[in-house]
Short mmCIF file of C-alpha atoms and ligand atoms in Angstrom, two decimals:
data_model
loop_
_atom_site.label_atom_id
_atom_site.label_comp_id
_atom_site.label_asym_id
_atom_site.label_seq_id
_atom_site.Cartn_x
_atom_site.Cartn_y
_atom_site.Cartn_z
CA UNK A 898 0.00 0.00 0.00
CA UNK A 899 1.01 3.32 -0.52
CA UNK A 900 3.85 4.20 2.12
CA UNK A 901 2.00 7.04 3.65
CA UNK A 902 -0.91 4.97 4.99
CA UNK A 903 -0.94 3.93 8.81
CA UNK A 904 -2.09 0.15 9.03
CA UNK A 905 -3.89 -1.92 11.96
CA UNK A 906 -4.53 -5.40 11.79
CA UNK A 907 -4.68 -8.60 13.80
CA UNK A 908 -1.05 -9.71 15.48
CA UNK A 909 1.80 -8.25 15.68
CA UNK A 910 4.04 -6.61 12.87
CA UNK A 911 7.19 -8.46 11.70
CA UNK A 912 8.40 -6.87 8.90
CA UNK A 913 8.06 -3.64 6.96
CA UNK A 914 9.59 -2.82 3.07
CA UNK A 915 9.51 0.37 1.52
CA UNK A 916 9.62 0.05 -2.05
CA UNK A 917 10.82 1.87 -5.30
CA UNK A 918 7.37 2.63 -6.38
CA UNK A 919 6.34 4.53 -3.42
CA UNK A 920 4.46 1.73 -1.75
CA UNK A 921 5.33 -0.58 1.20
CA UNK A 922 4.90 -4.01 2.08
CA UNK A 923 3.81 -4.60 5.50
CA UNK A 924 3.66 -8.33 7.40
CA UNK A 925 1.61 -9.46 10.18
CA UNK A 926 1.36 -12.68 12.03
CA UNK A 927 -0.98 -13.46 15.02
CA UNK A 928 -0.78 -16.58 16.93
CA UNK A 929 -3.42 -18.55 18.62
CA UNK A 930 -5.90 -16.87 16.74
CA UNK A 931 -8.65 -18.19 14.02
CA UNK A 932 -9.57 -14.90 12.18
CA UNK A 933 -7.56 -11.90 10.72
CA UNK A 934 -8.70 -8.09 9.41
CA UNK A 935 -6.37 -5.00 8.52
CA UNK A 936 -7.35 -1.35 8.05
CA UNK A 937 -5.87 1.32 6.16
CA UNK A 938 -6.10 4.70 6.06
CA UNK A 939 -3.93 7.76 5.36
CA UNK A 940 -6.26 9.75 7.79
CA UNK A 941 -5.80 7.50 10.99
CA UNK A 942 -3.95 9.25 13.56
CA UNK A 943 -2.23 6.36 15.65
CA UNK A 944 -1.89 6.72 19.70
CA UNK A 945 -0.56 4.54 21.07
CA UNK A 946 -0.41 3.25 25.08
CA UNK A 947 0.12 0.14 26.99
CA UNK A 948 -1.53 -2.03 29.90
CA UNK A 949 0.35 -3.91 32.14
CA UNK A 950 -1.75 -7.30 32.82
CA UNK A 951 -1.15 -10.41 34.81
CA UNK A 952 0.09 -12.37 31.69
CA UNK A 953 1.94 -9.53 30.64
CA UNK A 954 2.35 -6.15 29.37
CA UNK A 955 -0.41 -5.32 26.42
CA UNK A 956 0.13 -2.84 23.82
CA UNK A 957 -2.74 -0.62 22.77
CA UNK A 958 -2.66 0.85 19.45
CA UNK A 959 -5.56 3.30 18.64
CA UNK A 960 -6.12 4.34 15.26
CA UNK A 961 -8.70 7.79 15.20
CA UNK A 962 -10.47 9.00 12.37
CA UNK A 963 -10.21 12.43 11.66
CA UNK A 964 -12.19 15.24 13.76
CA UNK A 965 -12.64 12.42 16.71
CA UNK A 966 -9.37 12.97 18.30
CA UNK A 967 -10.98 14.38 21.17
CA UNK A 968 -12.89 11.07 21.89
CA UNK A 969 -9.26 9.30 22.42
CA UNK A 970 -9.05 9.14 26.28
CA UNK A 971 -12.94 7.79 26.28
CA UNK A 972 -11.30 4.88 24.19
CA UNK A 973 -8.08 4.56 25.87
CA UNK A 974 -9.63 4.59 29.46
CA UNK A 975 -12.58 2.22 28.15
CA UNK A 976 -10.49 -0.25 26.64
CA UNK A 977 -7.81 -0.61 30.11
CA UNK A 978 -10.84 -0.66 32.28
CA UNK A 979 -12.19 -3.65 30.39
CA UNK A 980 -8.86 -5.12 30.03
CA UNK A 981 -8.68 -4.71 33.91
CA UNK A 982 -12.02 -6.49 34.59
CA UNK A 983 -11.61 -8.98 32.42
CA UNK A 984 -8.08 -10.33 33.41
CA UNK A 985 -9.77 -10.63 37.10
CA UNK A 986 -12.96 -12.32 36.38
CA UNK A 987 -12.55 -14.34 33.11
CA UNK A 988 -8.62 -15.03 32.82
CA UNK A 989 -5.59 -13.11 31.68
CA UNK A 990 -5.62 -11.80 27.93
CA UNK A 991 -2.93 -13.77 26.32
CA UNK A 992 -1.90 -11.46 23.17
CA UNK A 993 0.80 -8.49 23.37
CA UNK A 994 -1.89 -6.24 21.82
CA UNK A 995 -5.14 -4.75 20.82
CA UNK A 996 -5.50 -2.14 18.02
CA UNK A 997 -9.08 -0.21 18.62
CA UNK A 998 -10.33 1.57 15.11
CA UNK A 999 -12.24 4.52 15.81
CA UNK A 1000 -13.94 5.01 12.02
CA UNK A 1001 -14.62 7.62 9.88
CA UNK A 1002 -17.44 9.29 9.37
CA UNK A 1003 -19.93 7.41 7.11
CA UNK A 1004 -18.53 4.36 7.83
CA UNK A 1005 -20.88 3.50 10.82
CA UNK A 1006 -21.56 -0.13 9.28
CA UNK A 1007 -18.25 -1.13 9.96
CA UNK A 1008 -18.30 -0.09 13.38
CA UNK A 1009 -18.83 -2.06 16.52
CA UNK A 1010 -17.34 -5.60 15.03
CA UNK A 1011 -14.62 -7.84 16.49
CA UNK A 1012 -11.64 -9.74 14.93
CA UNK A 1013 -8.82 -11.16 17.14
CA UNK A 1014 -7.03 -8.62 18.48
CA UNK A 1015 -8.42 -5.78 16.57
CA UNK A 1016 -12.10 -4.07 17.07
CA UNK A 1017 -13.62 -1.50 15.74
CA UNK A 1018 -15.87 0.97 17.50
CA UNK A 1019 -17.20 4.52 17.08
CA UNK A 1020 -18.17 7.98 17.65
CA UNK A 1021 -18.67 11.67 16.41
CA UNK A 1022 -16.93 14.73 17.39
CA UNK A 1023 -20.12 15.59 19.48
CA UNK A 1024 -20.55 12.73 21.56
CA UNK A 1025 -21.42 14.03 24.96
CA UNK A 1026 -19.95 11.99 27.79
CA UNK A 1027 -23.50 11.12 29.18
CA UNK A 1028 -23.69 8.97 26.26
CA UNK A 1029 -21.62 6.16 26.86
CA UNK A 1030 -21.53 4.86 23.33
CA UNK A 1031 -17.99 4.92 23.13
CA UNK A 1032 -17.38 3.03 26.07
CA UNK A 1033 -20.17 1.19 25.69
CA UNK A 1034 -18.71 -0.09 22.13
CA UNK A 1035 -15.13 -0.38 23.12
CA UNK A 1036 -16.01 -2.93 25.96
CA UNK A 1037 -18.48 -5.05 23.91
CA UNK A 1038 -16.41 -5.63 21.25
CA UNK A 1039 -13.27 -6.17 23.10
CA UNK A 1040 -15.59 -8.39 25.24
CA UNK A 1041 -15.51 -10.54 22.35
CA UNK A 1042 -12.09 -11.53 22.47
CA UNK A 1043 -12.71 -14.01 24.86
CA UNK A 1044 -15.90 -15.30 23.74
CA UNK A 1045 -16.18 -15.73 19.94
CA UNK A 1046 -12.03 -15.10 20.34
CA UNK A 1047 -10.54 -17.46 22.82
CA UNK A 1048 -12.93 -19.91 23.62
CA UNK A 1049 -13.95 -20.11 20.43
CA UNK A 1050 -17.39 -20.14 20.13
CA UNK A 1051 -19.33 -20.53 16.20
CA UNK A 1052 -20.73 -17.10 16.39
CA UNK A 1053 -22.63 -18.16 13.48
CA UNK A 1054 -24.02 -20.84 14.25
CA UNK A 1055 -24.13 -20.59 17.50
CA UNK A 1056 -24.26 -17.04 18.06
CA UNK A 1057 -25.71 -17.35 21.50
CA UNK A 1058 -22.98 -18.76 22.96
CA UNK A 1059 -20.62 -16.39 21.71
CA UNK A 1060 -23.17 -12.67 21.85
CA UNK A 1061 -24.94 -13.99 24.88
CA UNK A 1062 -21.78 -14.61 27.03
CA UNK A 1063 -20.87 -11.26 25.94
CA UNK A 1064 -23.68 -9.57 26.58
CA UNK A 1065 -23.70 -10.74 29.88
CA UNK A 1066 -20.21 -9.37 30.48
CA UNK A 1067 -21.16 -6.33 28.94
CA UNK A 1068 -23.32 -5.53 31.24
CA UNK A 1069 -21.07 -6.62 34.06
CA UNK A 1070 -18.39 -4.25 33.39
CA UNK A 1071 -20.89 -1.44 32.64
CA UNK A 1072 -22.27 -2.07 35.80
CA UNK A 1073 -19.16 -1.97 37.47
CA UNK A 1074 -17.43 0.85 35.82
CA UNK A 1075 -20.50 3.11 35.03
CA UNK A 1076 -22.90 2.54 38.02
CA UNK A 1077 -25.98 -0.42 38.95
CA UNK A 1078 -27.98 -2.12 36.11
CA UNK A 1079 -26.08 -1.41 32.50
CA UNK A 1080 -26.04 2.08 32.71
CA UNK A 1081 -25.03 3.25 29.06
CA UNK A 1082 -26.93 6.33 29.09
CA UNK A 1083 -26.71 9.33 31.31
CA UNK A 1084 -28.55 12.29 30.28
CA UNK A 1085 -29.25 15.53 32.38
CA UNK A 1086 -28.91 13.73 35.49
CA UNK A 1087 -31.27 10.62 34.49
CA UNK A 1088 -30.47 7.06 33.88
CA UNK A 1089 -31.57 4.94 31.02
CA UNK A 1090 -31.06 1.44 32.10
CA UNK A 1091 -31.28 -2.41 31.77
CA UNK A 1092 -30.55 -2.16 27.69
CA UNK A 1093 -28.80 -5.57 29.08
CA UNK A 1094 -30.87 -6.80 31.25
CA UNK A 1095 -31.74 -9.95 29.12
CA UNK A 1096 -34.81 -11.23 31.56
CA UNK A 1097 -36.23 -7.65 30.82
CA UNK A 1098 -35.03 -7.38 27.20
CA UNK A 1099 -34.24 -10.59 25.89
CA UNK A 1100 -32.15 -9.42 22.97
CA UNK A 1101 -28.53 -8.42 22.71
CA UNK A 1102 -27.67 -4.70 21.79
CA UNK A 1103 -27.72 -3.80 18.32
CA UNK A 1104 -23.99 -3.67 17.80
CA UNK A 1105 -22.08 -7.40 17.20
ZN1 ZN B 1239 -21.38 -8.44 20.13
#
C-alpha cells in the first residue's frame, strides 16, 4: 500500500519494506488466533499506550479517524478498564496487543465488530460523555475476544454462545465501571437502564 498509509490489523508486525514505487509491504502474524482483518487509512492518527496485565504487558494501538481525536481518552480509558475487569474475572488476555479503530465518518456499518485482536468501535466529534456509546462499544467488542475469540465459540451458528456470554459481560463491566444495572446512558442527570438486562429485554444490543 502506498507508504503514507498507517495500518492496523490482527497480530503483531514483523516486517516492513519500503519500495521503489512509493508503496510498502507490511507483514503481520498473530498466533493462537482463528480470524484476521487490517485497516488502512492515510487519515488514521495512531496513539498509542500500553496495559500492564497479569500475563503480561499489552500494547494498545488506537487508530482515530479524523475530527474524533478528542474522543481518544474515552477509548483509551474504556479499553484498560475492560482489560482490567476482564483479566480478574474471566482469565488473563494472552496477546501483546489490541489495536481499537475509531472510524470515519460514514462508515458507521463497519463499526462495533470484532476480529482477534483488533475491534472496531465509534463515535462523532459531538458525543457528549453522558452517552456512553464509546465506552459502551469499546467494551463489547473487546468483550468478544474471549468469547467468539478465545474460547472459540461458532458465532454463526451458535451465536448465542458467543453474543450472549458477551452480553452478559457487557453488562457486568458497565455495571461496574458506570454505576448499577447497565447504565449506558446518562442524560441531564437521568439514567436509562437495563438495555442488558436480558430477563427484561431478551435481545442483545444492536452492535455485534
Ligand atoms: Zn457483540
Amino acid at each position: 500500500m502506498p507508504q503514507s498509509y498507517i495500518l492496523g490489523a490482527t497480530g503483531d508486525t514483523v516486517s516492513t519494506e519500503t519500495n521503489s514505487d512509493g508503496t510498502k509491504t507490511v507483514a503481520f502474524q498473530g498466533v493462537d488466533i482463528h480470524d484476521f482483518s487490517w485497516t488502512a487509512s492515510p487519515d488514521f492518527q495512531l496513539i498509542e499506550d500500553s496495559w500492564q496485565g497479569s500475563a503480561g504487558a499489552v500494547k494498545i494501538r488506537l487508530l482515530m479517524s479524523p475530527g474524533h481525536l478528542r474522543q481518544a481518552g474515552r477509548y483509551l480509558q474504556s479499553v484498560k478498564g475492560t482489560l482490567a475487569m476482564f483479566d480478574r474475572w474471566y482469565g488473563p488476555y494472552p496477546y501483546d496487543r489490541i489495536t481499537v479503530v475509531d472510524l470515519p465518518n460514514g462508515a458507521g456499518n463497519a463499526g462495533g465488530m470484532e476480529y482477534p485482536t483488533l475491534i472496531t468501535g465509534g463515535t462523532t466529534w459531538w458525543e457528549p460523555r453522558g452517552i456512553r456509546g464509546v465506552e459502551l462499544v469499546t467494551e463489547h467488542e473487546f468483550g468478544h475476544q474471549y468469547w467468539y475469540g478465545m474460547v472459540g465459540s461458532n458465532e454463526f451458528e451458535e451465536s448465542w454462545l458467543d453474543e450472549g456470554f458477551n452480553t452478559y459481560s457487557t453488562g457486568k463491566v458497565m455495571d461496574v465501571a458506570y454505576g448499577p444495572i447497565g447504565v449506558p446512558v446518562t442524560l441531564l442527570g437521568l439514567r436509562a437502564g437495563g438495555l442488558f438486562d436480558l430477563s427484561r429485554t431478551g435481545k442483545p444490543p444492536q452492535s455485534c
